Coordinates of C-alpha atoms in Angstrom, one line a residue:
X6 CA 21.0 -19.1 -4.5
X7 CA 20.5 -15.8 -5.9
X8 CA 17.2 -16.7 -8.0
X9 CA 16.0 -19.0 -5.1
X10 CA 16.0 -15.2 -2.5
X11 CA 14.6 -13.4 -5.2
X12 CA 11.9 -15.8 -5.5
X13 CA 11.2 -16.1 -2.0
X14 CA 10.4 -12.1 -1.9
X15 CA 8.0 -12.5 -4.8
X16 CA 6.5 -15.4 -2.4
X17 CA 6.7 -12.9 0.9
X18 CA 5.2 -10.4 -0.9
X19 CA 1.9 -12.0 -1.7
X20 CA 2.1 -13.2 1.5
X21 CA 1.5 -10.0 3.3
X22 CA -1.4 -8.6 1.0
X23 CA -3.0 -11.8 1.5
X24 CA -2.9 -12.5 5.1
X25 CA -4.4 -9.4 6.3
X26 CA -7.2 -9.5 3.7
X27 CA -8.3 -13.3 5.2
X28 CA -7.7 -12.1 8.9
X29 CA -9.1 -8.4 8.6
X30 CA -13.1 -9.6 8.5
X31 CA -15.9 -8.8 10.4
X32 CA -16.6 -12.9 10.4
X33 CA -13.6 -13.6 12.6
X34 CA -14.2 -10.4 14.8
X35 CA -15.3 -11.7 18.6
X36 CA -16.3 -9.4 21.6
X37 CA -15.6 -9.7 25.0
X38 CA -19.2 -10.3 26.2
X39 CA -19.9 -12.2 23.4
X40 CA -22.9 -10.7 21.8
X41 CA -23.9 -12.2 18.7
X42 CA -25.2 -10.4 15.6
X43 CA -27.2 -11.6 12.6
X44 CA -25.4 -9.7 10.1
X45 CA -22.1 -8.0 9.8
X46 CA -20.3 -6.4 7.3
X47 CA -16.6 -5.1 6.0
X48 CA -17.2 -1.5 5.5
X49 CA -15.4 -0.2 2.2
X50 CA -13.3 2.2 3.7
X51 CA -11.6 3.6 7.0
X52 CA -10.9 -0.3 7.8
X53 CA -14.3 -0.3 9.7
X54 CA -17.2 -3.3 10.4
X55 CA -20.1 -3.4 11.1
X56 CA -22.3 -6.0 12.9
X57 CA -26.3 -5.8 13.4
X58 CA -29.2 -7.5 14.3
X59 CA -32.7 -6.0 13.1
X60 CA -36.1 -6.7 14.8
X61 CA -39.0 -5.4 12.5
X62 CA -41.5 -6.5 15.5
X63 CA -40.6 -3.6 17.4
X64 CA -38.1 -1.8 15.0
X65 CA -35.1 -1.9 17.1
X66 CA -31.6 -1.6 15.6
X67 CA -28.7 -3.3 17.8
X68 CA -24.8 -2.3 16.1
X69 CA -21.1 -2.8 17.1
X70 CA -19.5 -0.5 14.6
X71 CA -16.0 -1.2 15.2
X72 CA -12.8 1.4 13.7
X73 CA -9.1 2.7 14.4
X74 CA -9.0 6.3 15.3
X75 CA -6.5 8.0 12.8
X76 CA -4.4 9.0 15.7
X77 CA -3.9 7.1 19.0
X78 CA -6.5 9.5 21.6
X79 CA -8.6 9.9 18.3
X80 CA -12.2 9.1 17.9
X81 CA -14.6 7.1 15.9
X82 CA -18.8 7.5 14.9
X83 CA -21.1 5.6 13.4
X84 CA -24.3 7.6 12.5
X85 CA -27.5 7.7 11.1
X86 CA -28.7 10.0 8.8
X87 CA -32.9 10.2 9.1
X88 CA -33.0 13.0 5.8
X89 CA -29.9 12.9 3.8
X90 CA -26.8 10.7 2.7
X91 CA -23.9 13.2 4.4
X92 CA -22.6 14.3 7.3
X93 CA -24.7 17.0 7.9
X94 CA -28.1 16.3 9.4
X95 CA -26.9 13.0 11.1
X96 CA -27.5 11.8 14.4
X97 CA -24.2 10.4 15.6
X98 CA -22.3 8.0 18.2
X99 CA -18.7 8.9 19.1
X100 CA -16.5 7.2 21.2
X101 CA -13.1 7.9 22.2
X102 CA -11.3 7.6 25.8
X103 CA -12.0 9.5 28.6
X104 CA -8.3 11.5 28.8
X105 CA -8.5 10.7 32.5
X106 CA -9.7 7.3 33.2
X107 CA -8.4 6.2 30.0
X108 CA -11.9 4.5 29.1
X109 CA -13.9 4.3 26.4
X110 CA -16.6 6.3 26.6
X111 CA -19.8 6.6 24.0
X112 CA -21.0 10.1 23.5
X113 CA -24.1 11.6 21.3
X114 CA -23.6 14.6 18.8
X115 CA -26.6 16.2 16.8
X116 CA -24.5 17.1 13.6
X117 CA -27.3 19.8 12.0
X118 CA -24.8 21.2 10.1
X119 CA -20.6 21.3 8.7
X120 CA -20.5 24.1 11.3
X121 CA -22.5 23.2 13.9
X122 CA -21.0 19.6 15.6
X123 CA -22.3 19.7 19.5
X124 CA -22.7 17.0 22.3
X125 CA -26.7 16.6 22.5
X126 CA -29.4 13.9 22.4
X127 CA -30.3 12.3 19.5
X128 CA -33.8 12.7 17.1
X129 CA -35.0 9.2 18.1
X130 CA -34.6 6.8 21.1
X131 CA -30.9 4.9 21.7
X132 CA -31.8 2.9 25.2
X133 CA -28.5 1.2 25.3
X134 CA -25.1 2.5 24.5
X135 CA -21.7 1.4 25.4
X136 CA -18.0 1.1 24.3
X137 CA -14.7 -0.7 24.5
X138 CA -10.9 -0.8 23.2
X139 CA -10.1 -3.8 21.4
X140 CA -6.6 -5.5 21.8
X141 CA -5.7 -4.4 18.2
X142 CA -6.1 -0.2 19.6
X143 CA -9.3 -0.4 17.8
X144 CA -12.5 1.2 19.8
X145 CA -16.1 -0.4 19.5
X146 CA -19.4 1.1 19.8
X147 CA -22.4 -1.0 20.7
X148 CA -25.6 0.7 20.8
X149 CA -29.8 -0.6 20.7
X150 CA -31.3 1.7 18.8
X151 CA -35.1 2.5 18.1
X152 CA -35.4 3.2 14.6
X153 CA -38.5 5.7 13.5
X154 CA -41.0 4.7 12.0
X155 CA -40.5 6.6 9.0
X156 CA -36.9 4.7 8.1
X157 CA -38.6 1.2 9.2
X158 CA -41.6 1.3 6.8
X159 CA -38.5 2.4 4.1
X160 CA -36.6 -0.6 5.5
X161 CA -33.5 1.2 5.3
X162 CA -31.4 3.9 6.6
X163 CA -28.5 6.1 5.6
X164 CA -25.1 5.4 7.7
X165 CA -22.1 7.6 7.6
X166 CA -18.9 6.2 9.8
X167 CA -15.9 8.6 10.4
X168 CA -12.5 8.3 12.6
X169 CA -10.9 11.7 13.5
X170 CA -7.6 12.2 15.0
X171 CA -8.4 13.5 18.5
X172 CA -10.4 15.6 21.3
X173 CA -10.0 19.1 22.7
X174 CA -11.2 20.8 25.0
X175 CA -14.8 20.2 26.6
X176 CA -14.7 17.3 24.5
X177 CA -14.8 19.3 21.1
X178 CA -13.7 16.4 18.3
X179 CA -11.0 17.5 16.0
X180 CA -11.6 17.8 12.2
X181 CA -11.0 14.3 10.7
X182 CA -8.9 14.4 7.1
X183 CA -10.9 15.0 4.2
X184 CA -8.8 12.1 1.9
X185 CA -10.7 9.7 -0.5
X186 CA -12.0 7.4 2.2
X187 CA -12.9 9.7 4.5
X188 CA -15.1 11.7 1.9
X189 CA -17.2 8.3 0.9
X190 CA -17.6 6.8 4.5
X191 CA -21.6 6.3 3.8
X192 CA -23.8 4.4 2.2
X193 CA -27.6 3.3 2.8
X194 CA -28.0 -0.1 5.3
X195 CA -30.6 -2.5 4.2
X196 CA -32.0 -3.7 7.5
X197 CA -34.2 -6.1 6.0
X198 CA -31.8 -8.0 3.5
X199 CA -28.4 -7.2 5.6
X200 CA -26.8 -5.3 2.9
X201 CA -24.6 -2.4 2.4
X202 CA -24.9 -0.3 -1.1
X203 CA -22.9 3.2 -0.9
X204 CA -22.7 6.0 -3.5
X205 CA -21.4 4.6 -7.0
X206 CA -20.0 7.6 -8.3
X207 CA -17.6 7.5 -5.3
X208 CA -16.6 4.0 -5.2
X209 CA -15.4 4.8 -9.1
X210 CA -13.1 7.2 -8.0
X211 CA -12.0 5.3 -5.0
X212 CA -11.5 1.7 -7.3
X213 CA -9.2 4.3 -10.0
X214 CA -7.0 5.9 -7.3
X215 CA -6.8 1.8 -6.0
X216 CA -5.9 0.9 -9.8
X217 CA -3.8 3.6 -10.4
X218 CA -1.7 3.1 -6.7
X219 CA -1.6 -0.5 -7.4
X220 CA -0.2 -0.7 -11.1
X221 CA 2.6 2.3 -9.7
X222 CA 3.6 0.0 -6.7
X223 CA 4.0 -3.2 -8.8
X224 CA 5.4 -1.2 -11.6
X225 CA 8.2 1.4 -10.5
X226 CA 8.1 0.3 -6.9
X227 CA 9.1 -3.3 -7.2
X228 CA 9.0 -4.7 -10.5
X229 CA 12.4 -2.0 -11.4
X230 CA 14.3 -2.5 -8.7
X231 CA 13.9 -6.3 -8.8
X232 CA 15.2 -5.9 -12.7
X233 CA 17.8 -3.7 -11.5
X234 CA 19.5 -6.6 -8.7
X235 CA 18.8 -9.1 -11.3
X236 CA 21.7 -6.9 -13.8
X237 CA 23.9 -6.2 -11.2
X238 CA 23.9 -9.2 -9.0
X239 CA 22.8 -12.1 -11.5
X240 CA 24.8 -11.6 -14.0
X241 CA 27.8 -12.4 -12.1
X242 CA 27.6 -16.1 -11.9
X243 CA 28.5 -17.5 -15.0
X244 CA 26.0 -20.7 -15.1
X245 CA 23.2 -17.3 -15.8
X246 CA 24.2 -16.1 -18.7
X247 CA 22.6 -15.1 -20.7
X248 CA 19.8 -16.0 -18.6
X249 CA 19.7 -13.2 -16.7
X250 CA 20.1 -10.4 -19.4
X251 CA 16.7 -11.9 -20.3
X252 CA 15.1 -11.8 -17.3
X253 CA 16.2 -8.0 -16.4
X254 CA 14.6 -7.1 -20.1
X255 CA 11.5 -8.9 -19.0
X256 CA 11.3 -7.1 -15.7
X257 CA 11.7 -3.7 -17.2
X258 CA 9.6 -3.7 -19.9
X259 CA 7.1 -4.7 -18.1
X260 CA 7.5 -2.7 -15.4
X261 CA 7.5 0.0 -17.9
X262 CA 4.3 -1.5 -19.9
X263 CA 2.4 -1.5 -16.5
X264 CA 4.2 1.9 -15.1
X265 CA 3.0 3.3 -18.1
X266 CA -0.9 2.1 -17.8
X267 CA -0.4 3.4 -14.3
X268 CA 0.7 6.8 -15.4
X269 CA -2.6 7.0 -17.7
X270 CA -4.3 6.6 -15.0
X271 CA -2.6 9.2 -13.1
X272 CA -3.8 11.6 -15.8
X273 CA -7.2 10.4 -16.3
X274 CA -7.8 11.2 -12.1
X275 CA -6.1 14.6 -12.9
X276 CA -8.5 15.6 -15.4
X277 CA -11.5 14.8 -13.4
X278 CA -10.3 16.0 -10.1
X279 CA -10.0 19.8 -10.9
X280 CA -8.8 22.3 -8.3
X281 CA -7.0 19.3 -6.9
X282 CA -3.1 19.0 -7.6
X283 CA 0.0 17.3 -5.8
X284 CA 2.3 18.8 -7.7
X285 CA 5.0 16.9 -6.3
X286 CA 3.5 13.6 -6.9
X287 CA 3.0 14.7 -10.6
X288 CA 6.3 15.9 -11.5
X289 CA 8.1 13.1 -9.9
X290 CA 5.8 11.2 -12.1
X291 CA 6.5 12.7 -15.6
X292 CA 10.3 12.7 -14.5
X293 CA 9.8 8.6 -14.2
X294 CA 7.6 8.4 -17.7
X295 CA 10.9 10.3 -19.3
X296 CA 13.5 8.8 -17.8
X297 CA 12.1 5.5 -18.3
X298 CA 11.0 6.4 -21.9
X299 CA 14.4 6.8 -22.3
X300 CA 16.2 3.8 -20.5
X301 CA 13.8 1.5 -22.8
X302 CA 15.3 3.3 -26.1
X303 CA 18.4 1.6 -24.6
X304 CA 17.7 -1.5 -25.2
X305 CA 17.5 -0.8 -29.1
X306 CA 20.9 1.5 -29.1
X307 CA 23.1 -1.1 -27.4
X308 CA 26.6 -1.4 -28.9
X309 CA 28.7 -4.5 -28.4
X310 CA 30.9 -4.9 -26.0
X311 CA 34.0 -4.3 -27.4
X312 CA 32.8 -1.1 -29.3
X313 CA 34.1 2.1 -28.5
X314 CA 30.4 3.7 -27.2
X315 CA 30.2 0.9 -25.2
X316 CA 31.6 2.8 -21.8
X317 CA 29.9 5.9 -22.5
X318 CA 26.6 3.7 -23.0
X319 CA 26.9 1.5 -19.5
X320 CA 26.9 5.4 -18.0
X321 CA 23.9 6.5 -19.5
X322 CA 22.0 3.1 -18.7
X323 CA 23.1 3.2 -15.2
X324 CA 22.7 6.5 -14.5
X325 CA 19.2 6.6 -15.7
X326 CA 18.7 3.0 -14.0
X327 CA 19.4 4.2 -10.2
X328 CA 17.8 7.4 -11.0
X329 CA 14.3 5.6 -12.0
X330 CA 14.8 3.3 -8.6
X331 CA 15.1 6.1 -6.4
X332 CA 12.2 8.3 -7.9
X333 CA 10.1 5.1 -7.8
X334 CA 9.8 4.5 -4.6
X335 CA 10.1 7.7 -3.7
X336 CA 6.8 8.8 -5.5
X337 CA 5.0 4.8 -4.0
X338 CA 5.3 6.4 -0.8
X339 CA 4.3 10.0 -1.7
X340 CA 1.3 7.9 -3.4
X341 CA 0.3 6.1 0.3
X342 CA 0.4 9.8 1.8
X343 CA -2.2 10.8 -1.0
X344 CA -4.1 8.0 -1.4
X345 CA -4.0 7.2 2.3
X346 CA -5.1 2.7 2.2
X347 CA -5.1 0.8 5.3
X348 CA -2.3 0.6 7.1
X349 CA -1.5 -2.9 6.4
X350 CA -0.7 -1.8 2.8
X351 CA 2.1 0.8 3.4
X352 CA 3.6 -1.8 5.6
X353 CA 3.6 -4.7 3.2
X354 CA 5.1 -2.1 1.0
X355 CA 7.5 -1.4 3.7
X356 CA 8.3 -4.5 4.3
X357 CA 9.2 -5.9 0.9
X358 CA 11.7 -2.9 0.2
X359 CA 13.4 -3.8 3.7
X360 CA 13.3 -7.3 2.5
X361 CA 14.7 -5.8 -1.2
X362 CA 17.2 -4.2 0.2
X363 CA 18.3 -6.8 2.8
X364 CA 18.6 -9.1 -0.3
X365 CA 20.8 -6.7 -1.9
X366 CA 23.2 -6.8 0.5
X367 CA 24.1 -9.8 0.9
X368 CA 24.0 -10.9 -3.1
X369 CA 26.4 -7.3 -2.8
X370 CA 28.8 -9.4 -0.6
X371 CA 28.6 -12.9 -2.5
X372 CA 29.0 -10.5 -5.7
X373 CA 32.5 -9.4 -4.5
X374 CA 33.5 -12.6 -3.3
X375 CA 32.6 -14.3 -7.0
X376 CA 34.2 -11.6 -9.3
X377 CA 37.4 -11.5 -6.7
X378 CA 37.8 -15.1 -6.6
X379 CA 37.3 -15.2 -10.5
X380 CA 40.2 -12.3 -10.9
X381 CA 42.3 -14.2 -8.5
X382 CA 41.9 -17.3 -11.1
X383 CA 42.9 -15.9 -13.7
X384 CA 46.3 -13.9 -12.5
X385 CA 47.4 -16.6 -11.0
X386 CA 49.0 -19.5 -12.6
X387 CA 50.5 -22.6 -11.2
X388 CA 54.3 -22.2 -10.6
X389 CA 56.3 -24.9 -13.6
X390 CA 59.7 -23.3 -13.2
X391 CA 60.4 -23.2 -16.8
X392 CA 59.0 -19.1 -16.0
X393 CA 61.4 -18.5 -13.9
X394 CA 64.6 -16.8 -15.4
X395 CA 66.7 -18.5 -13.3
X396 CA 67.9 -21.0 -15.6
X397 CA 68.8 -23.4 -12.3
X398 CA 65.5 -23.3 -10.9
X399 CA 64.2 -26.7 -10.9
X400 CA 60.9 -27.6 -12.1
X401 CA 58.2 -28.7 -9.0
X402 CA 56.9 -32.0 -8.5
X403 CA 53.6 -32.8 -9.7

């Protein structure tokens, strides 16, 4: 029973980082008035799409550029950049809900500069433009836009997308966060082809923070706690031994193998991020490369059972054991705040330690029963009457 709810997580897990990734596509995206676009594409960061259709007869661009602002009453752009691959210098379309009406509303920004973000007609003709909120709290921007003639002889154009967390006053758009995604939200569009290339120094950087949050959510976030209930709550049931002493070695060392590569990683971003430091994200780190340095030395200083050490031993090896849990996945969910994925991957995450934890409980309970029922066995012996020292006592009938 134990094995079979163990294996069903494993099963749940995969489960929820698949799903999403079919379901979350721009191909099974629909809109309400049912426009249809000749191309669309799953932006590589933010959790936006894009759809477009481009007519080279009379060089007219028509997008939905569809995105979650970071912050319910937030905002989201798509923009075009006619001179440069940033932020600055693009011509933008915002949209975010009127804080009256409660609609969607599509508003134009000249972004000349970091400094200078202000509500004004674009460099080149957009003769339609409207928006919507989706039934997911997304917002969508559709816009027909005439593209110059300079970008449609090139064939393609420089896009930057953004989502900020909300609006002030006279419609002044807060700062959005400066995170990994939010810094490489751009890329150049090939109108001709339908493709989307962005800047490959970025998506390197991006793909090793992925790597490096990945191996340290398998690793100390799930693979050491599961090795952890497998000790404590496997082990109980006699028909698993020594089954299970095999299986919790498996689980930690290669927790620890992959926890390990992950902490590389960790280093390897350090280096080439200077002036950049999460001190506490590091430190818990080095704490869990130590202590788990340590816990794996245990399996080679083990003494048996019945040797003296042995008490003094199971402290050290459970201490260290709950202290590498808790640090874990304490420093996963430091790691989200940091690396800051889609939302569907903290709660996957999430989900799976509710699940972990809901598991342990009730192998805690079945646990008790097992070992107290066992005890009970064995202090209790049928009643002969030849124990008894009353010699008159008469022996019971089998």
């Amino acid at each position: 029973m134990a094995t079979s709810l163990l294996a069903s997580l494993f099963f749940t897990f995969w489960a929820l980082l698949i799903s999403p990734a079919i379901s979350l596509t721009c191909s099974s995206q629909k809109f309400t008035k049912n426009q249809v676009y000749s191309n669309c594409l799953d932006l590589p960061s933010l959790a936006s799409y894009l759809h477009f259709t481009y007519d080279p007869s009379n060089t007219t661009l028509s997008v939905a550029f569809i995105s979650t602002p970071s912050k319910p009453g937030g905002w989201i752009s798509w923009a075009i950049n006619p001179n440069a691959t940033g932020m600055a210098g693009s011509q933008a379309l915002v949209v975010y809900k009127n804080s009256t009406t409660g609609v969607a509303v599509v508003h134009t920004f000249d972004i000349s500069s970091y400094s200078s973000i202000v509500p004004k007609d674009l460099s080149f003709e957009v003769p339609d433009k409207t928006a919507e909120t989706r039934s997911d709290g997304s917002l969508a921007i559709f816009a027909t836009i005439k593209v110059p003639a300079n970008l449609a002889a090139k064939g393609t154009i420089n896009q930057v997308w953004q989502v900020g967390p909300g609006v002030g006053e006279g419609g002044m758009l807060e700062k959005h966060d400066f995170a990994a995604a939010n810094l490489h939200s751009k890329g150049t569009l090939d109108l001709k082809n339908g493709q989307s290339s962005t800047n490959s120094g970025g998506d390197t950087t991006v793909k090793k923070k992925n790597i490096h949050g990945i191996l340290n959510a398998v690793s100390w976030g799930i693979l050491f706690p599961l090795g952890a209930m497998i000790a404590r709550y496997i082990r109980s049931f006699e028909s698993a031994d020594p089954a299970w002493f095999y299986l919790h070695v498996f689980c930690q060392i290669s927790a620890y193998a992959i926890g390990v590569a992950g902490w590389g990683t960790g280093l390897k971003l350090g280096s080439e991020s200077s002036g950049i430091t999460y001190s506490g994200h590091r430190y818990i780190g080095i704490a869990l490369f130590v202590l788990a340095t340590v816990q794996i030395f245990a399996l080679f200083l083990r003494p048996k059972k019945d040797h003296k050490l042995r008490f003094y031993w199971n402290i050290y090896h459970h201490s260290f054991g709950y202290a590498i849990l808790v640090l874990g996945i304490i420093n996963v969910f430091k790691g989200f705040n940091i690396l800051k994925p889609e939302h569907k991957w903290k709660s996957a995450y999430m989900i799976v330690i509710i699940a972990m934890g809901g598991i342990s409980l009730l192998l805690e309970a079945i646990t008790w029963m097992v070992v107290l029922k066992r005890k009970s066995r064995k202090s209790t012996k049928p009643y002969d009457g030849y124990n008894n020292a009353q010699s008159n006592q008469q022996p019971l009938a089998m």
